[in-house]
Amino acid sequence: MEIFQLIISGISQGCLYGLIALGFVLIYKATEMVNFAQGDLMMLGAYFAITFVTVLEWPFFWSVLATILCMALVGAVLERLLLRPMIGEPHFAVLMLTIGLGFVIRAVAGAVWGSEPKALPVPYSGGVIKLGDSVIGYENVAVVIGTVILCLLVWIFFRFTRIGIAMQAASQNQLAAFYVGIPVKRVYSLVWAISAGIAGLAGVLTAPVSLVDPLIGFVGIKAFAAAIVGGFGSLPGAILGGLLVGLTEQFAGLYLPPGFSEMSAYVLLLIMLIVRPQGIFATMQKKKV
Amino acid sequence: MSFLAAQDISIHFGGVKAVQDLSFSVEQGEVFSIVGPNGAGKTTIFNLISRIYDTTKGSIYFKGQDITRLATNQVAQLGIARTFQNIELFENETVLNNLLIGCHVHRQTNLFEEIFFLSRVRQQELQFRHSVEDIIDLLDLQSYRHQLISNLPYGVRKMVEIARALSIKPSLLLLDEPSSGLNPEETEDLSFWLEDINEELGITIIMVEHDMKLVAQSSDRVLAVADGQFITMGKPSEVQSHPDVLRAYLG
Amino acid sequence: MRFIRKTRYMQDINLIKHSGHLFWYSLLLIALFISPFGMDRFLLGEFSLVFVYAIAGLGLMLLVGYTGLVSLGHAAFLAIGAYTHAYLLHQGIPFFVSLTVASFFSGILGGLIGIPALRMMGIYLAVATLAFSIIVEQVLVHWVSVTGGFQGMSVPKPIVGGHDLSSPYAFYFLCLVILVICIFLTMNLLRSPAGRAMTAVRDSETSAESMGIDLAKTKTLAFALSAALTGLAGALFAHRLTYLAPDAFTIITSIQLLLMVVVGGLGSLHGVIYGAFFIGFFPQVIAIFRDFAPPGIAQIPGLEPAIFGLVLIFFLIYEPLGIYGRWIKIRLYFEEFPLYRKATYKRQKSFLRTERLH
């Protein structure tokens, strides 16, 4: 039954990676920028939620909603101030910029909330589901349910709404999208807002599972590995990659010597890149001449 | 034995048959043009010869050697140089360095010698410089020698690209739409240079070209393709008046 | 403004292009060799650190600035150089032999990581190197018998022919001489075919291939040379640290190294030196700032990386060519005064260039 327990925690952890990866992929898909600060946005989201619940003492549901909205606003503002001047610059420059942004967010969070770990009290804390010998915490269930709902919403958005379809167009050919009247700049802001909102939700879901401190954003690096394992640029790939990484980590922790658990995500990534450099769902190719 | 021979070459991208069972041969010393409407697969043929794409079927022979499975860089070593439709120069380098990179195929020194810049490397650099300078003279690029590519006007870039291809000292030169983006005057100059390259340097030229005047003026033979398929081949005047060619262009 | 009359091709090939070059660089060199005698121990130490950073920066510049390959994991090569050197010194291997072996070993590992990297594009490569460096970090923590794990390992003193080079003076000169040699060799590389092949790969892979350049060889070589230089810097860095622990070689270190080449100015060796001075001395500036700032700001955890981050953002948005690029513009302004046109270096706004299939 131990294996079953491992699978459950792997899936729950994997969903978190997947959620952050989803943010990476969304921004990449629409703007071809890589936002390395995605993990730090998640950290920021978790702190927002903690503030709403413990300081302002809002009800949990409204706090979550407020967190997502605030994060969306943060995302849009970041895009307008920092990323818009970078349109058309090499990918590497944007990558470096968001790495710098991550450092700044971390320091800001440290200055506002301090560096001691904080907890987010949630109405569903402490409860467990018993399945045979295995025990599943409500927090973990919430992560999975939250991920599923979010994926559905994202799918509906891209499949059926006008602006979602416009976004796909903008991602494929910026200039052409601009010519047919899609407000490319507004689409960019929106994509950053959505992606930061998702990071906020990931923060809310992760806070009850682990304590929050300014450094939890580093989990973003693992999520990034997950996004690439799934094939950068594919939304289902992001979730799948997250699950793969989550599961691998759990099993490596049990069966391999210490240290391999932390390494496993990256070993998986390297193997993936060597065997299939484009990821599971390939989206890149050589430049056409 | 032909200088360059393509036998039944095909390439498919998924369901799209970009080139289908195409055969042609080019003789040494010729200027050979490939014409056809947009999307006919002309550039694809170039990409097949210079081994940027893999042929799905068929083989290509250069001086009797099968080059169908060689690596892209090996093709250049054999003496096939090319230019690109949308200019692929090394943008952040000077004109001189761009041309010197063309000399790379003639590199005789190894890394160790180069890091310590031994006299052999020095001699080689000097020799490269001399051969590059000949090309600069031929194409009148003296005034641009030390300029960065990113600061050059389009027409000059086009010429630099031809110069870079020449610095390989090729025996076969592939020119992908050499006149596109040039004004009539520059096109005129181009036709003289093509003659010089062909006759003085003895380089065989294959070009993809839309400007029928330039094609008629410079080429010995013309191959017409449409939808990746062979239409006709022959003297420029014959091809231009061939009914199938007219049909392909006019639809 | 200077007009140079060229009469021989060798003038373009030689490293020293004209008498002005010769004069200023000789002056700089003399100043660097004389000035330590007026410095205190602290400043000497800082300068040695800058030289070490510059050696690592040369390596990273070769890779990022000249070959166009991004590495987010160069701290790994710094660590490999440092640990190998310390380990060999413990085994009683002579100083210079150990230094060379450490650099070679790092270079070989760099070449090996470069091989799978050949097929990867842009961002994938960056992440692969990041993964590599995290794996190296874990190995350092868990391979206790060699590295000492979390406990770390001590670094023996640099002793050459019975002379102890660990005094600030000796170490300053050691680092300076090695740096000058490295710069000289790198400049040689860049003016010969192998170096030009690297810049060709940076600017257009397709085109480089059709010019007869072997992409795989060139990229592997760039990785190997870059790792070897960084490994060499790591070995010297070990003496500066005197005690090695895994937390000295994290992703933060890698990013600091990248910061050096970006802020200094990508694609120029001058940029490496400016960048090294920047990351060497900027923390001191921040420390001084902390003394004056109100305690609420001075006590913020992670203040230093955050300020580094802000500087990085500022440079990327306003001066992508780095300090060196800014210097060129200022120099041009004075040379052409009063004819300088603001548009000379105006960047063209471009739309994004896609790398994707659909």
mmCIF file with all atom_site columns, N, CA, C and O in Angstrom, chain C residues 229-248:
data_model
loop_
_atom_site.group_PDB
_atom_site.id
_atom_site.type_symbol
_atom_site.label_atom_id
_atom_site.label_alt_id
_atom_site.label_comp_id
_atom_site.label_asym_id
_atom_site.label_entity_id
_atom_site.label_seq_id
_atom_site.pdbx_PDB_ins_code
_atom_site.Cartn_x
_atom_site.Cartn_y
_atom_site.Cartn_z
_atom_site.occupancy
_atom_site.B_iso_or_equiv
_atom_site.pdbx_formal_charge
_atom_site.auth_seq_id
_atom_site.auth_comp_id
_atom_site.auth_asym_id
_atom_site.auth_atom_id
_atom_site.pdbx_PDB_model_num
ATOM 1  N N  . LEU C 1 229 ? 38.350 27.486 -18.652 1.00 0.00 ? 229 LEU C N  1
ATOM 2  C CA . LEU C 1 229 ? 38.683 28.795 -18.076 1.00 0.00 ? 229 LEU C CA 1
ATOM 3  C C  . LEU C 1 229 ? 37.983 28.985 -16.728 1.00 0.00 ? 229 LEU C C  1
ATOM 4  O O  . LEU C 1 229 ? 38.582 29.456 -15.762 1.00 0.00 ? 229 LEU C O  1
ATOM 5  N N  . THR C 1 230 ? 36.697 28.619 -16.697 1.00 0.00 ? 230 THR C N  1
ATOM 6  C CA . THR C 1 230 ? 35.956 28.781 -15.454 1.00 0.00 ? 230 THR C CA 1
ATOM 7  C C  . THR C 1 230 ? 36.527 27.864 -14.371 1.00 0.00 ? 230 THR C C  1
ATOM 8  O O  . THR C 1 230 ? 36.603 28.250 -13.199 1.00 0.00 ? 230 THR C O  1
ATOM 9  N N  . GLY C 1 231 ? 36.941 26.644 -14.772 1.00 0.00 ? 231 GLY C N  1
ATOM 10 C CA . GLY C 1 231 ? 37.554 25.725 -13.814 1.00 0.00 ? 231 GLY C CA 1
ATOM 11 C C  . GLY C 1 231 ? 38.847 26.294 -13.252 1.00 0.00 ? 231 GLY C C  1
ATOM 12 O O  . GLY C 1 231 ? 39.119 26.186 -12.046 1.00 0.00 ? 231 GLY C O  1
ATOM 13 N N  . LEU C 1 232 ? 39.613 26.906 -14.122 1.00 0.00 ? 232 LEU C N  1
ATOM 14 C CA . LEU C 1 232 ? 40.866 27.542 -13.683 1.00 0.00 ? 232 LEU C CA 1
ATOM 15 C C  . LEU C 1 232 ? 40.562 28.630 -12.658 1.00 0.00 ? 232 LEU C C  1
ATOM 16 O O  . LEU C 1 232 ? 41.202 28.717 -11.599 1.00 0.00 ? 232 LEU C O  1
ATOM 17 N N  . ALA C 1 233 ? 39.557 29.442 -12.980 1.00 0.00 ? 233 ALA C N  1
ATOM 18 C CA . ALA C 1 233 ? 39.144 30.488 -12.043 1.00 0.00 ? 233 ALA C CA 1
ATOM 19 C C  . ALA C 1 233 ? 38.700 29.855 -10.727 1.00 0.00 ? 233 ALA C C  1
ATOM 20 O O  . ALA C 1 233 ? 39.023 30.360 -9.645  1.00 0.00 ? 233 ALA C O  1
ATOM 21 N N  . GLY C 1 234 ? 37.979 28.732 -10.825 1.00 0.00 ? 234 GLY C N  1
ATOM 22 C CA . GLY C 1 234 ? 37.512 28.048 -9.625  1.00 0.00 ? 234 GLY C CA 1
ATOM 23 C C  . GLY C 1 234 ? 38.670 27.621 -8.743  1.00 0.00 ? 234 GLY C C  1
ATOM 24 O O  . GLY C 1 234 ? 38.619 27.762 -7.516  1.00 0.00 ? 234 GLY C O  1
ATOM 25 N N  . ALA C 1 235 ? 39.736 27.097 -9.373  1.00 0.00 ? 235 ALA C N  1
ATOM 26 C CA . ALA C 1 235 ? 40.898 26.640 -8.605  1.00 0.00 ? 235 ALA C CA 1
ATOM 27 C C  . ALA C 1 235 ? 41.512 27.808 -7.840  1.00 0.00 ? 235 ALA C C  1
ATOM 28 O O  . ALA C 1 235 ? 41.876 27.676 -6.665  1.00 0.00 ? 235 ALA C O  1
ATOM 29 N N  . LEU C 1 236 ? 41.596 28.963 -8.484  1.00 0.00 ? 236 LEU C N  1
ATOM 30 C CA . LEU C 1 236 ? 42.142 30.142 -7.790  1.00 0.00 ? 236 LEU C CA 1
ATOM 31 C C  . LEU C 1 236 ? 41.173 30.635 -6.708  1.00 0.00 ? 236 LEU C C  1
ATOM 32 O O  . LEU C 1 236 ? 41.582 31.035 -5.621  1.00 0.00 ? 236 LEU C O  1
ATOM 33 N N  . PHE C 1 237 ? 39.908 30.558 -7.053  1.00 0.00 ? 237 PHE C N  1
ATOM 34 C CA . PHE C 1 237 ? 38.844 30.970 -6.133  1.00 0.00 ? 237 PHE C CA 1
ATOM 35 C C  . PHE C 1 237 ? 38.929 30.161 -4.837  1.00 0.00 ? 237 PHE C C  1
ATOM 36 O O  . PHE C 1 237 ? 38.682 30.671 -3.743  1.00 0.00 ? 237 PHE C O  1
ATOM 37 N N  . ALA C 1 238 ? 39.311 28.867 -4.970  1.00 0.00 ? 238 ALA C N  1
ATOM 38 C CA . ALA C 1 238 ? 39.423 27.994 -3.805  1.00 0.00 ? 238 ALA C CA 1
ATOM 39 C C  . ALA C 1 238 ? 40.405 28.589 -2.794  1.00 0.00 ? 238 ALA C C  1
ATOM 40 O O  . ALA C 1 238 ? 40.149 28.573 -1.594  1.00 0.00 ? 238 ALA C O  1
ATOM 41 N N  . HIS C 1 239 ? 41.512 29.135 -3.277  1.00 0.00 ? 239 HIS C N  1
ATOM 42 C CA . HIS C 1 239 ? 42.496 29.717 -2.362  1.00 0.00 ? 239 HIS C CA 1
ATOM 43 C C  . HIS C 1 239 ? 41.951 30.958 -1.681  1.00 0.00 ? 239 HIS C C  1
ATOM 44 O O  . HIS C 1 239 ? 42.266 31.248 -0.545  1.00 0.00 ? 239 HIS C O  1
ATOM 45 N N  . ARG C 1 240 ? 41.139 31.675 -2.406  1.00 0.00 ? 240 ARG C N  1
ATOM 46 C CA . ARG C 1 240 ? 40.535 32.871 -1.846  1.00 0.00 ? 240 ARG C CA 1
ATOM 47 C C  . ARG C 1 240 ? 39.538 32.476 -0.738  1.00 0.00 ? 240 ARG C C  1
ATOM 48 O O  . ARG C 1 240 ? 39.457 33.119 0.297   1.00 0.00 ? 240 ARG C O  1
ATOM 49 N N  . LEU C 1 241 ? 38.771 31.382 -0.977  1.00 0.00 ? 241 LEU C N  1
ATOM 50 C CA . LEU C 1 241 ? 37.789 30.951 0.016   1.00 0.00 ? 241 LEU C CA 1
ATOM 51 C C  . LEU C 1 241 ? 38.462 30.289 1.216   1.00 0.00 ? 241 LEU C C  1
ATOM 52 O O  . LEU C 1 241 ? 37.947 30.349 2.323   1.00 0.00 ? 241 LEU C O  1
ATOM 53 N N  . THR C 1 242 ? 39.583 29.614 0.963   1.00 0.00 ? 242 THR C N  1
ATOM 54 C CA . THR C 1 242 ? 40.347 28.801 1.919   1.00 0.00 ? 242 THR C CA 1
ATOM 55 C C  . THR C 1 242 ? 39.561 27.620 2.499   1.00 0.00 ? 242 THR C C  1
ATOM 56 O O  . THR C 1 242 ? 40.145 26.704 3.046   1.00 0.00 ? 242 THR C O  1
ATOM 57 N N  . TYR C 1 243 ? 38.256 27.620 2.385   1.00 0.00 ? 243 TYR C N  1
ATOM 58 C CA . TYR C 1 243 ? 37.484 26.480 2.853   1.00 0.00 ? 243 TYR C CA 1
ATOM 59 C C  . TYR C 1 243 ? 36.307 26.274 1.912   1.00 0.00 ? 243 TYR C C  1
ATOM 60 O O  . TYR C 1 243 ? 35.511 27.198 1.710   1.00 0.00 ? 243 TYR C O  1
ATOM 61 N N  . LEU C 1 244 ? 36.205 25.092 1.311   1.00 0.00 ? 244 LEU C N  1
ATOM 62 C CA . LEU C 1 244 ? 35.165 24.867 0.300   1.00 0.00 ? 244 LEU C CA 1
ATOM 63 C C  . LEU C 1 244 ? 33.929 24.220 0.906   1.00 0.00 ? 244 LEU C C  1
ATOM 64 O O  . LEU C 1 244 ? 34.040 23.251 1.653   1.00 0.00 ? 244 LEU C O  1
ATOM 65 N N  . ALA C 1 245 ? 32.772 24.777 0.577   1.00 0.00 ? 245 ALA C N  1
ATOM 66 C CA . ALA C 1 245 ? 31.513 24.145 0.959   1.00 0.00 ? 245 ALA C CA 1
ATOM 67 C C  . ALA C 1 245 ? 30.555 24.299 -0.214  1.00 0.00 ? 245 ALA C C  1
ATOM 68 O O  . ALA C 1 245 ? 30.666 25.254 -0.983  1.00 0.00 ? 245 ALA C O  1
ATOM 69 N N  . PRO C 1 246 ? 29.613 23.340 -0.354  1.00 0.00 ? 246 PRO C N  1
ATOM 70 C CA . PRO C 1 246 ? 28.737 23.363 -1.531  1.00 0.00 ? 246 PRO C CA 1
ATOM 71 C C  . PRO C 1 246 ? 27.957 24.672 -1.691  1.00 0.00 ? 246 PRO C C  1
ATOM 72 O O  . PRO C 1 246 ? 27.624 25.060 -2.799  1.00 0.00 ? 246 PRO C O  1
ATOM 73 N N  . ASP C 1 247 ? 27.673 25.354 -0.567  1.00 0.00 ? 247 ASP C N  1
ATOM 74 C CA . ASP C 1 247 ? 26.810 26.532 -0.710  1.00 0.00 ? 247 ASP C CA 1
ATOM 75 C C  . ASP C 1 247 ? 27.529 27.736 -1.328  1.00 0.00 ? 247 ASP C C  1
ATOM 76 O O  . ASP C 1 247 ? 26.934 28.790 -1.512  1.00 0.00 ? 247 ASP C O  1
ATOM 77 N N  . ALA C 1 248 ? 28.820 27.568 -1.662  1.00 0.00 ? 248 ALA C N  1
ATOM 78 C CA . ALA C 1 248 ? 29.507 28.656 -2.363  1.00 0.00 ? 248 ALA C CA 1
ATOM 79 C C  . ALA C 1 248 ? 29.276 28.564 -3.871  1.00 0.00 ? 248 ALA C C  1
ATOM 80 O O  . ALA C 1 248 ? 29.672 29.448 -4.609  1.00 0.00 ? 248 ALA C O  1
#
